[in-house]
Coordinates of C-alpha atoms in Angstrom, one line a residue:
M1 CA 0.0 0.0 0.0
R2 CA 1.6 3.2 -1.1
G3 CA 1.7 6.3 1.1
R4 CA 2.2 8.7 -1.9
L5 CA -1.4 9.5 -3.0
E6 CA -1.9 13.1 -2.2
D7 CA -3.3 16.3 -3.5
M8 CA -6.5 14.7 -4.7
V9 CA -8.5 17.4 -3.0
G10 CA -6.3 20.5 -2.9
R11 CA -3.4 18.9 -1.1
W12 CA -4.0 15.6 0.6
T13 CA -2.1 15.1 3.8
R14 CA 1.2 13.3 3.4
R15 CA 1.0 12.1 6.9
V16 CA -0.4 8.8 5.9
L17 CA -2.0 6.9 8.8
L18 CA -0.5 3.5 9.5
A19 CA -2.7 0.5 9.2
A20 CA -2.8 -3.3 9.2
S21 CA 0.1 -5.4 10.3
L22 CA 2.3 -8.5 9.9
F23 CA 3.4 -11.2 12.3
V24 CA 3.5 -14.9 11.6
V25 CA 4.5 -17.4 14.3
L26 CA 6.0 -20.7 13.1
G27 CA 6.6 -22.9 16.1
N28 CA 9.3 -21.2 18.1
A29 CA 10.6 -19.2 15.1
T30 CA 9.3 -15.8 14.0
V31 CA 9.0 -14.4 10.5
S32 CA 10.3 -10.8 10.0
M33 CA 11.2 -8.5 7.2
A34 CA 14.8 -8.2 6.2
A35 CA 15.9 -4.6 6.3
S36 CA 18.2 -4.8 3.3
S37 CA 15.8 -6.4 0.9
G38 CA 12.3 -5.9 2.3
T39 CA 11.6 -9.7 1.9
F40 CA 10.4 -11.8 4.8
V41 CA 12.8 -14.3 6.3
E42 CA 12.5 -16.9 9.0
S43 CA 14.4 -15.9 12.1
G44 CA 14.9 -18.5 14.9
T45 CA 17.5 -16.6 16.9
S46 CA 17.1 -13.5 19.0
R47 CA 17.9 -10.2 17.2
L48 CA 16.9 -7.3 19.5
T49 CA 16.7 -9.2 22.8
G50 CA 20.1 -10.9 22.3
N51 CA 19.4 -13.3 25.1
G52 CA 15.9 -14.5 24.3
T53 CA 14.2 -12.2 26.8
P54 CA 10.5 -12.4 26.1
M55 CA 8.4 -9.4 25.6
L56 CA 5.4 -9.8 28.0
D57 CA 3.4 -7.0 26.3
P58 CA 4.6 -4.0 24.3
G59 CA 2.1 -1.6 25.9
F60 CA 3.1 -2.6 29.3
G61 CA 6.8 -2.5 29.1
Y62 CA 8.9 -5.7 29.4
Y63 CA 11.5 -4.0 31.5
T64 CA 9.1 -2.6 34.1
H65 CA 6.9 -5.6 34.7
F66 CA 7.9 -7.1 38.0
T67 CA 7.0 -10.6 36.8
S68 CA 9.5 -10.5 33.9
A69 CA 11.6 -13.2 35.6
L70 CA 8.6 -15.4 35.8
A71 CA 7.7 -14.6 32.1
Q72 CA 11.1 -15.7 31.0
Q73 CA 10.9 -19.0 32.9
L74 CA 7.4 -19.6 31.4
Y75 CA 8.8 -18.8 27.9
K76 CA 11.6 -21.3 28.3
K77 CA 10.1 -24.1 30.3
S78 CA 6.3 -24.2 30.0
P79 CA 5.0 -27.1 27.9
V80 CA 2.3 -24.7 26.5
T81 CA 2.2 -21.1 25.3
A82 CA 2.1 -19.0 28.4
Y83 CA -0.4 -16.2 28.9
L84 CA -0.1 -13.5 31.5
P85 CA -2.2 -10.5 32.3
T86 CA -0.6 -7.1 31.7
R87 CA -3.0 -5.2 33.9
L88 CA -2.9 -5.9 37.6
P89 CA -5.7 -5.8 40.2
D90 CA -5.9 -3.3 43.0
S91 CA -3.6 -4.5 45.8
G92 CA -4.7 -1.9 48.2
W93 CA -1.3 -0.2 48.7
Q94 CA 0.3 -3.6 49.3
Y95 CA 3.0 -5.5 47.4
Y96 CA 2.1 -8.2 44.9
G97 CA 3.3 -11.7 45.4
I98 CA 3.1 -14.8 43.1
Q99 CA 3.4 -18.5 43.8
S100 CA 3.9 -20.5 40.7
Q101 CA 4.6 -24.1 39.5
L102 CA 4.9 -26.1 36.3
T103 CA 2.5 -28.9 35.8
G104 CA 2.7 -31.9 33.5
D105 CA 0.6 -30.2 30.8
G106 CA 1.0 -26.5 31.7
Y107 CA 1.4 -24.2 34.7
K108 CA -0.4 -22.7 37.7
L109 CA 0.1 -19.5 39.6
T110 CA -1.6 -17.6 42.4
A111 CA -1.2 -13.9 42.8
Y112 CA -1.7 -12.3 46.2
R113 CA -1.2 -9.1 48.2
S114 CA 1.6 -9.0 50.7
A115 CA 2.6 -6.6 53.5
K116 CA 6.3 -7.0 52.5
A117 CA 8.1 -7.2 49.2
V118 CA 8.3 -10.8 47.9
P119 CA 11.7 -11.9 46.6
V120 CA 11.7 -12.7 42.9
E121 CA 13.1 -16.1 43.6
A122 CA 10.0 -17.0 45.6
M123 CA 7.8 -16.3 42.6
L124 CA 9.5 -18.5 40.1
L125 CA 8.1 -21.8 38.8
G126 CA 8.7 -24.6 41.2
A127 CA 9.8 -22.2 44.0
G128 CA 6.4 -21.5 45.3
E129 CA 3.5 -23.8 46.2
A130 CA 5.0 -26.9 44.8
A131 CA 8.3 -26.6 46.7
G132 CA 6.6 -25.4 49.9
A133 CA 8.9 -22.4 49.9
G134 CA 6.1 -19.8 49.5
P135 CA 4.4 -18.2 52.4
A136 CA 1.0 -19.3 53.6
V137 CA -1.5 -17.0 51.8
A138 CA -4.8 -16.1 53.5
A139 CA -7.8 -16.5 51.2
S140 CA -8.7 -12.8 51.7
D141 CA -5.3 -11.9 50.2
V142 CA -5.6 -13.9 47.0
L143 CA -6.0 -11.6 44.0
Y144 CA -6.4 -14.1 41.2
R145 CA -5.5 -17.6 40.2
L146 CA -4.4 -18.7 36.7
A147 CA -4.0 -22.2 35.3
A148 CA -3.0 -23.5 31.8
G149 CA -3.1 -27.0 30.4
N150 CA -5.3 -29.6 28.7
A151 CA -7.6 -29.9 31.7
A152 CA -7.7 -26.3 32.8
E153 CA -11.2 -25.9 31.4
A154 CA -12.5 -28.3 34.1
G155 CA -12.0 -25.6 36.7
L156 CA -14.9 -23.6 35.1
A157 CA -18.1 -25.7 35.2
V158 CA -21.2 -23.7 34.4
P159 CA -24.0 -24.9 36.7
A160 CA -27.5 -25.7 35.4
S161 CA -28.8 -22.9 37.5
A162 CA -26.7 -20.2 35.7
Q163 CA -28.3 -17.5 33.5
Q164 CA -26.7 -16.5 30.3
L165 CA -25.9 -12.8 30.4
G166 CA -24.6 -12.4 26.8
S167 CA -22.4 -13.7 24.0
S168 CA -20.1 -12.4 21.3
E169 CA -19.6 -13.2 17.6
A170 CA -16.1 -14.3 18.5
G171 CA -17.4 -17.3 20.4
W172 CA -17.5 -16.1 24.0
K173 CA -20.4 -16.7 26.4
F174 CA -21.1 -14.9 29.6
W175 CA -23.0 -16.5 32.6
G176 CA -24.2 -15.5 36.0
D177 CA -25.2 -17.7 38.9
G178 CA -27.0 -16.7 42.1
L179 CA -27.0 -13.0 41.2
D180 CA -29.7 -10.4 41.9
A181 CA -31.4 -8.8 38.9
A182 CA -29.7 -5.5 39.3
L183 CA -26.2 -7.0 39.2
A184 CA -27.1 -9.3 36.3
T185 CA -28.3 -6.3 34.3
R186 CA -25.1 -4.4 35.1
L187 CA -23.0 -7.4 34.1
S188 CA -24.8 -7.8 30.8
D189 CA -24.1 -4.2 29.9
K190 CA -20.5 -4.4 30.9
F191 CA -19.9 -7.6 28.9
A192 CA -21.6 -6.2 25.9
A193 CA -19.3 -3.2 26.0
M194 CA -16.3 -5.3 26.6
V195 CA -16.7 -7.5 23.4
K196 CA -17.3 -4.6 21.0
P197 CA -13.5 -4.2 20.1
G198 CA -13.1 -8.0 19.9
A199 CA -12.9 -11.1 22.1
P200 CA -11.7 -10.6 25.7
V201 CA -8.6 -12.7 24.8
N202 CA -8.0 -11.9 21.2
G203 CA -8.4 -14.8 18.9
A204 CA -9.8 -17.2 21.5
T205 CA -13.2 -18.6 22.3
G206 CA -14.2 -18.8 25.9
T207 CA -16.6 -18.7 28.8
V208 CA -17.1 -16.2 31.7
L209 CA -18.9 -17.1 34.9
V210 CA -19.8 -14.7 37.6
S211 CA -20.9 -16.4 40.8
A212 CA -22.3 -15.2 44.1
A213 CA -20.3 -16.3 47.1
A214 CA -20.7 -16.3 50.9
G215 CA -20.8 -12.9 52.6
G216 CA -22.2 -11.1 49.6
K217 CA -18.9 -11.5 47.7
V218 CA -18.7 -12.2 43.9
I219 CA -16.2 -14.4 42.2
Y220 CA -15.3 -13.8 38.5
S221 CA -14.1 -16.8 36.5
A222 CA -13.1 -17.3 32.8
S223 CA -11.8 -20.1 30.6
W224 CA -10.6 -19.9 27.0
T225 CA -8.8 -21.8 24.3
N226 CA -7.1 -21.0 21.0
D227 CA -6.9 -24.5 19.6
G228 CA -9.5 -26.6 21.4
S229 CA -6.8 -28.6 23.3
T230 CA -4.9 -26.2 25.6
Y231 CA -7.2 -24.2 28.0
Y232 CA -6.5 -21.3 30.2
S233 CA -8.6 -20.6 33.4
F234 CA -8.6 -17.4 35.3
V235 CA -10.3 -16.7 38.6
S236 CA -10.4 -13.1 40.1
Y237 CA -11.4 -12.3 43.6
G238 CA -11.4 -8.5 43.3
S239 CA -13.8 -6.0 41.7
L240 CA -15.6 -6.3 38.4
D241 CA -13.4 -3.5 36.9
D242 CA -10.3 -5.4 37.9
F243 CA -11.6 -8.6 36.3
I244 CA -12.5 -6.9 33.0
S245 CA -9.3 -5.0 32.9
M246 CA -7.2 -8.1 33.4
L247 CA -9.2 -10.4 31.2
T248 CA -8.9 -8.1 28.2
S249 CA -5.1 -7.7 28.8
F250 CA -4.0 -11.4 28.7
R251 CA -1.1 -11.7 26.2
P252 CA 1.1 -14.6 25.1
V253 CA 4.6 -14.5 26.3
L254 CA 6.5 -14.2 23.0
N255 CA 9.7 -12.6 21.7
L256 CA 7.9 -9.7 20.1
L257 CA 11.2 -7.7 20.3
D258 CA 12.6 -10.1 17.7
S259 CA 9.7 -9.8 15.2
A260 CA 10.9 -6.6 13.4
D261 CA 14.0 -4.6 12.7
I262 CA 12.8 -1.6 14.7
V263 CA 10.7 -1.6 17.9
L264 CA 8.7 1.5 18.6
L265 CA 6.3 0.9 21.4
P266 CA 4.6 2.8 24.3
V267 CA 5.5 1.8 27.9
D268 CA 2.9 2.5 30.5
M269 CA 3.5 3.6 34.1
Q270 CA 0.8 3.6 36.8
L271 CA 1.4 5.5 40.0
E272 CA -0.7 5.6 43.1
L273 CA -0.5 8.6 45.4
Q274 CA -2.5 9.6 48.4
A275 CA -3.0 12.8 50.3
G276 CA -0.8 12.8 53.4
R277 CA 1.3 9.9 52.3
S278 CA 5.0 10.5 51.7
N279 CA 5.6 7.7 49.2
M280 CA 3.9 6.5 46.0
F281 CA 3.3 3.0 44.8
V282 CA 4.7 2.2 41.3
T283 CA 2.2 -0.5 40.4
Y284 CA 3.8 -2.2 37.5
E285 CA 7.2 -2.4 39.2
N286 CA 5.8 -3.6 42.5
R287 CA 7.7 -1.0 44.6
F288 CA 7.2 2.2 46.6
A289 CA 9.1 5.4 45.8
P290 CA 9.6 8.4 48.1
L291 CA 8.1 11.8 47.4
A292 CA 9.6 15.2 48.0
K293 CA 6.5 16.1 49.9
A294 CA 3.2 14.3 50.6
P295 CA 0.3 15.4 48.4
L296 CA -2.2 17.5 50.2
M297 CA -5.8 18.7 49.9
K298 CA -6.9 22.3 50.0
N299 CA -10.4 23.6 49.3
G300 CA -11.2 20.3 47.7
V301 CA -8.2 20.4 45.3
A302 CA -5.4 17.9 45.3
Y303 CA -1.9 19.3 45.2
L304 CA 1.3 17.4 44.1
P305 CA 5.0 18.4 44.6
L306 CA 6.3 19.9 41.4
R307 CA 9.6 18.1 41.8
D308 CA 7.8 14.7 41.8
I309 CA 5.7 15.7 38.8
A310 CA 8.9 16.1 36.8
T311 CA 10.0 12.6 38.0
I312 CA 6.7 11.1 37.0
I313 CA 6.9 12.5 33.4
G314 CA 10.5 11.4 33.0
G315 CA 11.7 15.0 32.9
Q316 CA 13.6 17.6 34.9
I317 CA 13.1 20.9 36.6
Q318 CA 15.5 23.8 36.1
F319 CA 15.4 26.9 38.3
V320 CA 16.3 30.2 36.6
A321 CA 16.7 33.8 37.7
G322 CA 13.6 35.8 38.3
G323 CA 11.8 33.2 40.4
A324 CA 10.8 30.8 37.6
V325 CA 11.3 27.1 36.8
Y326 CA 11.4 25.3 33.5
V327 CA 9.8 21.9 33.5
S328 CA 10.9 19.4 30.8
Q329 CA 9.2 16.2 29.6
N330 CA 10.9 13.2 28.1
G331 CA 14.2 15.1 27.9
W332 CA 12.7 18.1 26.1
L333 CA 14.2 21.0 28.0
N334 CA 12.6 24.3 28.7
E335 CA 9.2 23.2 27.5
L336 CA 7.1 24.9 30.2
K337 CA 8.0 27.9 32.2
L338 CA 6.3 28.3 35.6
Q339 CA 6.5 31.6 37.4
L340 CA 6.8 30.7 41.1
R341 CA 5.4 34.0 42.4
T342 CA 2.3 34.3 40.2
G343 CA 1.7 30.7 39.0
E344 CA 1.7 31.8 35.4
V345 CA 2.5 29.0 32.9
F346 CA 4.2 29.8 29.6
R347 CA 5.4 27.9 26.5
G348 CA 7.8 30.2 24.8
Q349 CA 6.1 33.6 24.8
E350 CA 2.6 32.1 25.0
K351 CA 0.8 32.3 28.3
L352 CA -1.1 29.0 28.8
A353 CA -2.6 29.3 32.2
T354 CA -2.4 30.6 35.8
V355 CA -2.4 28.0 38.5
P356 CA -2.5 28.4 42.3
L357 CA 0.7 27.3 44.1
I358 CA 1.4 26.2 47.6
V359 CA 5.0 26.4 49.1
Q360 CA 5.7 24.3 52.2
E361 CA 9.2 24.0 53.7
G362 CA 10.8 25.0 50.4
T363 CA 8.8 22.6 48.3
T364 CA 6.4 23.9 45.6
L365 CA 3.1 22.1 45.1
V366 CA 0.9 22.6 42.1
P367 CA -2.8 21.5 41.6
L368 CA -3.5 18.1 40.0
R369 CA -4.9 19.7 36.9
F370 CA -1.4 21.1 36.1
M371 CA -0.5 17.5 35.0
T372 CA -3.7 16.9 33.0
E373 CA -3.8 20.2 31.3
Q374 CA -0.1 20.8 30.5
F375 CA 1.1 17.3 30.0
G376 CA -2.0 15.5 29.0
L377 CA -1.6 12.7 31.6
P378 CA -4.6 10.6 32.4
V379 CA -5.2 11.3 36.1
T380 CA -8.0 10.1 38.3
Y381 CA -8.9 11.2 41.8
N382 CA -10.9 9.2 44.3
A383 CA -12.4 11.7 46.7
A384 CA -13.5 9.0 49.2
T385 CA -10.0 7.7 49.7
K386 CA -8.2 10.9 48.6
T387 CA -6.1 8.7 46.3
I388 CA -4.6 9.9 43.0
T389 CA -3.9 7.5 40.1
V390 CA -1.5 8.7 37.4
R391 CA -0.9 7.0 34.1
Y392 CA 2.1 8.0 32.1
T393 CA 3.3 6.6 28.8
H394 CA 6.6 7.1 27.1
W395 CA 8.2 5.4 24.1
D396 CA 10.6 2.5 24.1
T397 CA 12.6 2.1 21.0
N398 CA 15.3 -0.1 19.7
S399 CA 16.7 -1.1 16.3
V400 CA 19.0 -3.5 14.4
V401 CA 18.9 -2.0 10.9
P402 CA 21.8 -1.7 8.5
Q403 CA 23.0 1.9 8.5
V404 CA 24.4 1.8 5.0
S405 CA 22.3 1.4 1.9
D406 CA 23.1 1.0 -1.8
T407 CA 19.5 1.6 -2.9
A408 CA 17.3 4.7 -3.0
D409 CA 14.3 2.6 -1.8
Y410 CA 15.3 1.6 1.7
K411 CA 13.0 -1.0 3.3
T412 CA 12.8 -2.2 6.9
S413 CA 10.2 -3.4 9.4
V414 CA 8.7 -1.7 12.4
L415 CA 6.8 -3.2 15.4
S416 CA 4.5 -0.5 16.7
I417 CA 0.9 0.2 17.7
G418 CA -2.0 0.9 15.3
G419 CA -4.0 4.1 14.7
P420 CA -2.8 7.6 13.9
A421 CA 0.4 7.4 16.0
F422 CA 3.4 8.0 13.8
T423 CA 4.9 9.5 10.7
Y424 CA 8.0 8.1 9.2
Y425 CA 10.3 10.2 6.9
N426 CA 13.7 11.0 5.7
D427 CA 15.0 14.1 7.5
R428 CA 16.4 15.6 4.3
L429 CA 13.1 15.2 2.4
G430 CA 10.9 16.5 5.3
P431 CA 8.0 15.2 7.2
G432 CA 5.7 12.7 5.6
T433 CA 7.4 12.5 2.2
G434 CA 8.9 9.6 0.4
W435 CA 7.7 6.6 2.4
S436 CA 5.4 3.7 2.0
Y437 CA 4.2 0.9 4.2
E438 CA 2.4 -2.4 4.1
G439 CA 1.0 -4.4 7.0
H440 CA -0.5 -7.7 8.0
K441 CA -2.0 -9.4 11.0
P442 CA -0.3 -9.6 14.4
P443 CA 0.3 -12.9 16.3
L444 CA -2.4 -15.0 17.9
G445 CA -3.5 -13.3 21.1
Y446 CA -2.6 -9.8 20.0
N447 CA -5.4 -7.5 18.9
G448 CA -4.9 -6.3 15.3
L449 CA -6.5 -3.1 16.2
K450 CA -3.6 -2.2 18.4
Y451 CA -0.4 -4.1 17.6
Q452 CA 1.1 -3.7 14.1
I453 CA 4.2 -4.8 12.2
Y454 CA 4.8 -2.5 9.3
G455 CA 7.0 -3.1 6.2
V456 CA 8.2 0.5 5.8
G457 CA 10.0 2.0 2.8
V458 CA 11.7 5.4 2.8
N459 CA 13.4 7.2 0.0
L460 CA 17.1 8.0 0.4
L461 CA 19.4 10.5 -1.2
P462 CA 23.2 10.3 -1.9
G463 CA 25.2 10.8 1.3
E464 CA 23.8 11.3 4.8
N465 CA 20.1 10.5 5.6
A466 CA 18.1 9.8 8.7
F467 CA 15.1 7.5 9.1
V468 CA 13.0 9.6 11.5
M469 CA 9.9 8.5 13.5
R470 CA 7.8 11.3 14.9
D471 CA 4.8 11.1 17.3
M472 CA 1.8 12.3 15.2
Q473 CA 0.0 13.8 18.2
T474 CA 2.8 15.7 19.9
K475 CA 4.9 16.2 16.8
R476 CA 8.0 15.2 18.7
V477 CA 10.8 13.0 17.3
I478 CA 10.8 9.6 19.0
N479 CA 13.8 8.2 17.3
S480 CA 16.2 9.1 14.5
I481 CA 18.3 6.4 12.9
P482 CA 21.2 7.7 10.8
L483 CA 21.5 6.1 7.3
K484 CA 24.4 6.5 4.9
T485 CA 24.3 5.6 1.2
T486 CA 26.7 4.8 -1.5
L487 CA 24.3 6.3 -4.0
T488 CA 25.2 8.5 -7.0
A489 CA 22.9 10.9 -8.8
S490 CA 21.9 8.2 -11.4
D491 CA 20.6 6.0 -8.6
V492 CA 17.8 8.4 -7.6
P493 CA 14.9 7.9 -9.9
F494 CA 12.0 10.1 -11.0
R495 CA 9.3 8.8 -8.8
M496 CA 6.0 8.2 -10.5
M497 CA 2.9 8.7 -8.4
G498 CA -0.7 9.6 -9.2
P499 CA -4.1 8.0 -8.7
V500 CA -5.6 5.1 -10.6
V501 CA -7.1 7.5 -13.1
T502 CA -3.6 8.1 -14.6
D503 CA -2.9 4.4 -15.2
G504 CA -1.2 4.1 -18.6
L505 CA 0.4 7.5 -18.3
K506 CA 4.1 7.6 -19.0
I507 CA 6.3 10.6 -18.5
K508 CA 9.8 11.1 -19.8
M509 CA 11.8 13.7 -17.7
K510 CA 15.1 15.4 -18.0
L511 CA 17.0 17.8 -15.7
T512 CA 19.7 20.2 -16.8
S513 CA 21.5 22.7 -14.6
S514 CA 21.5 26.3 -15.7
N515 CA 25.2 26.0 -16.4
G516 CA 24.4 23.3 -19.0
K517 CA 25.2 20.2 -16.9
A518 CA 22.7 17.3 -17.6
W519 CA 21.7 15.1 -14.7
P520 CA 21.1 11.4 -15.5
A521 CA 18.0 10.7 -13.4
G522 CA 15.7 12.3 -10.7
Y523 CA 18.4 14.1 -8.7
A524 CA 20.3 17.3 -9.4
E525 CA 22.7 19.5 -7.4
I526 CA 23.1 23.2 -8.0
S527 CA 24.6 26.2 -6.3
D528 CA 22.4 28.5 -4.3
G529 CA 20.7 31.0 -6.6
A530 CA 21.2 28.8 -9.7
A531 CA 18.3 27.1 -11.6
V532 CA 17.3 23.8 -13.1
D533 CA 15.7 23.4 -16.5
V534 CA 13.0 20.8 -16.4
A535 CA 11.8 19.1 -19.6
G536 CA 9.0 16.5 -19.7
E537 CA 7.0 14.6 -22.3
F538 CA 3.7 12.7 -21.7
Q539 CA 2.9 9.5 -23.4
G540 CA -0.5 7.7 -23.2
F541 CA -2.3 10.7 -21.7
S542 CA -3.1 14.3 -22.8
Y543 CA -3.0 17.5 -20.7
D544 CA -3.1 21.1 -21.8
S545 CA -1.1 22.1 -18.8
V546 CA 0.5 20.9 -15.6
Q547 CA 1.4 22.5 -12.3
I548 CA 4.9 22.5 -10.7
G549 CA 5.7 23.2 -7.1
Y550 CA 8.2 22.2 -4.4
R551 CA 8.6 21.5 -0.7
I552 CA 11.7 22.1 1.5
G553 CA 11.2 20.9 5.0
S554 CA 7.9 22.2 6.2
L555 CA 7.8 25.0 3.6
E556 CA 5.8 24.6 0.4
S557 CA 5.8 26.9 -2.6
K558 CA 2.9 28.0 -4.7
R559 CA 2.2 25.9 -7.7
V560 CA 3.0 27.4 -11.1
D561 CA 0.9 26.6 -14.2
V562 CA 3.1 25.3 -17.1
P563 CA 1.5 24.9 -20.6
V564 CA 1.8 21.5 -22.4
K565 CA 2.1 21.5 -26.2
D566 CA 2.0 18.3 -28.2
G567 CA 2.5 16.4 -25.0
K568 CA 5.7 18.3 -24.0
F569 CA 6.5 21.0 -21.5
T570 CA 9.5 22.9 -20.2
Y571 CA 10.1 25.0 -17.1
R572 CA 13.0 26.8 -15.5
L573 CA 12.9 26.1 -11.7
T574 CA 14.8 28.5 -9.4
P575 CA 14.7 27.2 -5.8
N576 CA 14.6 30.4 -3.7
K577 CA 14.3 29.2 -0.1
G578 CA 18.0 29.0 0.5
P579 CA 20.3 25.9 0.6
G580 CA 18.7 22.6 1.3
T581 CA 16.9 19.7 -0.3
Y582 CA 13.9 20.5 -2.5
E583 CA 11.4 17.9 -3.4
V584 CA 9.8 19.0 -6.7
M585 CA 6.4 17.8 -7.8
V586 CA 4.6 17.8 -11.1
Y587 CA 0.8 17.9 -10.8
S588 CA -2.1 17.3 -13.1
P589 CA -4.1 20.5 -13.9
P590 CA -7.0 21.5 -11.6
G591 CA -10.2 19.6 -12.3
S592 CA -8.4 16.7 -13.9
V593 CA -9.4 14.1 -11.3
P594 CA -13.0 12.8 -12.0
G595 CA -15.4 13.0 -9.1
M596 CA -13.1 14.9 -6.9
G597 CA -14.2 18.5 -7.4
G598 CA -13.2 21.3 -9.7
D599 CA -9.8 22.1 -8.2
A600 CA -8.7 18.6 -7.5
V601 CA -5.2 17.6 -8.8
A602 CA -3.1 14.5 -8.8
E603 CA 0.6 14.3 -8.1
L604 CA 2.2 12.7 -11.1
V605 CA 6.0 12.6 -10.7
S606 CA 8.6 14.0 -8.3
F607 CA 12.3 14.6 -8.3
V608 CA 14.9 16.2 -6.0
V609 CA 17.1 19.3 -6.3
V610 CA 19.8 19.9 -3.7
T611 CA 21.1 23.5 -3.5
N612 CA 24.6 24.1 -2.0
R613 CA 26.2 27.2 -0.7

């Protein structure tokens, strides 16, 4: 699928949204795209992980998940594919513990809350319940149980008295037993909303049973299978929200890091803070972290220490003269300026807001909305418990791409998330230009609406280039991979584009510098202030005129109308935006695209002109 179809209505955006994906699992080997050729090759050895470290879940962060040691043992030793939840239940400000064991046909584990940190060694397969090394766990402390194997489905028997609460097209059925009418109705609504994006465990068929227990408690259970032989059973003893959050987050433990040449994924952090409490709980890392000052409440508003906010967003604070502080995010310095006397917030010269401040013992505290409004962080506040939950996502990126290319059409593969998240481009050609992508389905157990592997191609120029990935929402560069080429001018072609309506059109092009030098293909170099003579000839199509324009970085020139006579046209192009790389486009005349309006044009061909000082 090409990402070069633009200007069909005025100027179509070049920031083509990524779609679809590719990931095929063949036994223990994966299939990935070779960066040098763009073809798919079987890879049975680790490439990015190096030591076979499994990726539990991209959106969760393999290096922050406190069960990563368990995941690695499951990956290496379990007789069946291991699934683990990537969302954790509420532990009530207590540590998580896990007792695990291998079975003849799978594995079992019990997750529980603990008043003390549990050593990793006590969580590993064979070191817990089976070996008798694990602590005795009270029933009230058990958060969930998980089992996998041929007989795991036997743990979820739907009684004859159960009432069906719903079903999904993917093959899931939902049951309730011993529930009152109000709860049954609430569950039906919840389950209907849950299955809209797909199955709870993607690609599986399964059963959910909600049962009333003694003391008014409710037990949530589920069982599913991907192949009809291996089953997974899950029992949750917490809240309905915990159960749904976890059930929709189960992922197979796979080496997703080794599925592509470039990994570009979000990593989630979840932090729990409470008014009056001098530490915060880092949920996904199963640890407590000290705060500069305990959060406090004033007039119903929650306040957080500014210094800790900088830590949460992965940034820094920098005090400057005049009673102000700069707050960075993700290493971007001097992004926000906060006046400590007035509470005024600036980005550059633009005033964004004024927030009330509290200073206690030399520590500045700002209202909770400072995080949501200025950094866009999802933050929730529970007034009953005065508890603040902060979610923060940053990008994890890695690559194993060849950094020297002998072709102008560079191809690689990128593991990322779906939706309008990224643009890929060559830094010399500017944002959104000169790249294409193709995608296919993700692995079993991963939702194709979220996880994607893209075959990406970017256009390169002679000399230094960079394969740049930019966050489409924040416009920030996530990663920039330097690329060198051994290309000459003759290796950069005229690039034919255009919609289907121009099928059969052929264009012969020639570039000549104003000093008489002829260039062999779609690349020319001139001195600043010089010009390039463009000559073209159409075959198989007839236009009375064309339009010519160029882009340099984010700047775009006006289009110039050029007459076409007997299928031929000429034009002297003088790039006048200073030294740099100009991408020049030849467009069809306005109104030449049927069904797209009177001013619609199609981009027909492009070439590159580099101006030097």
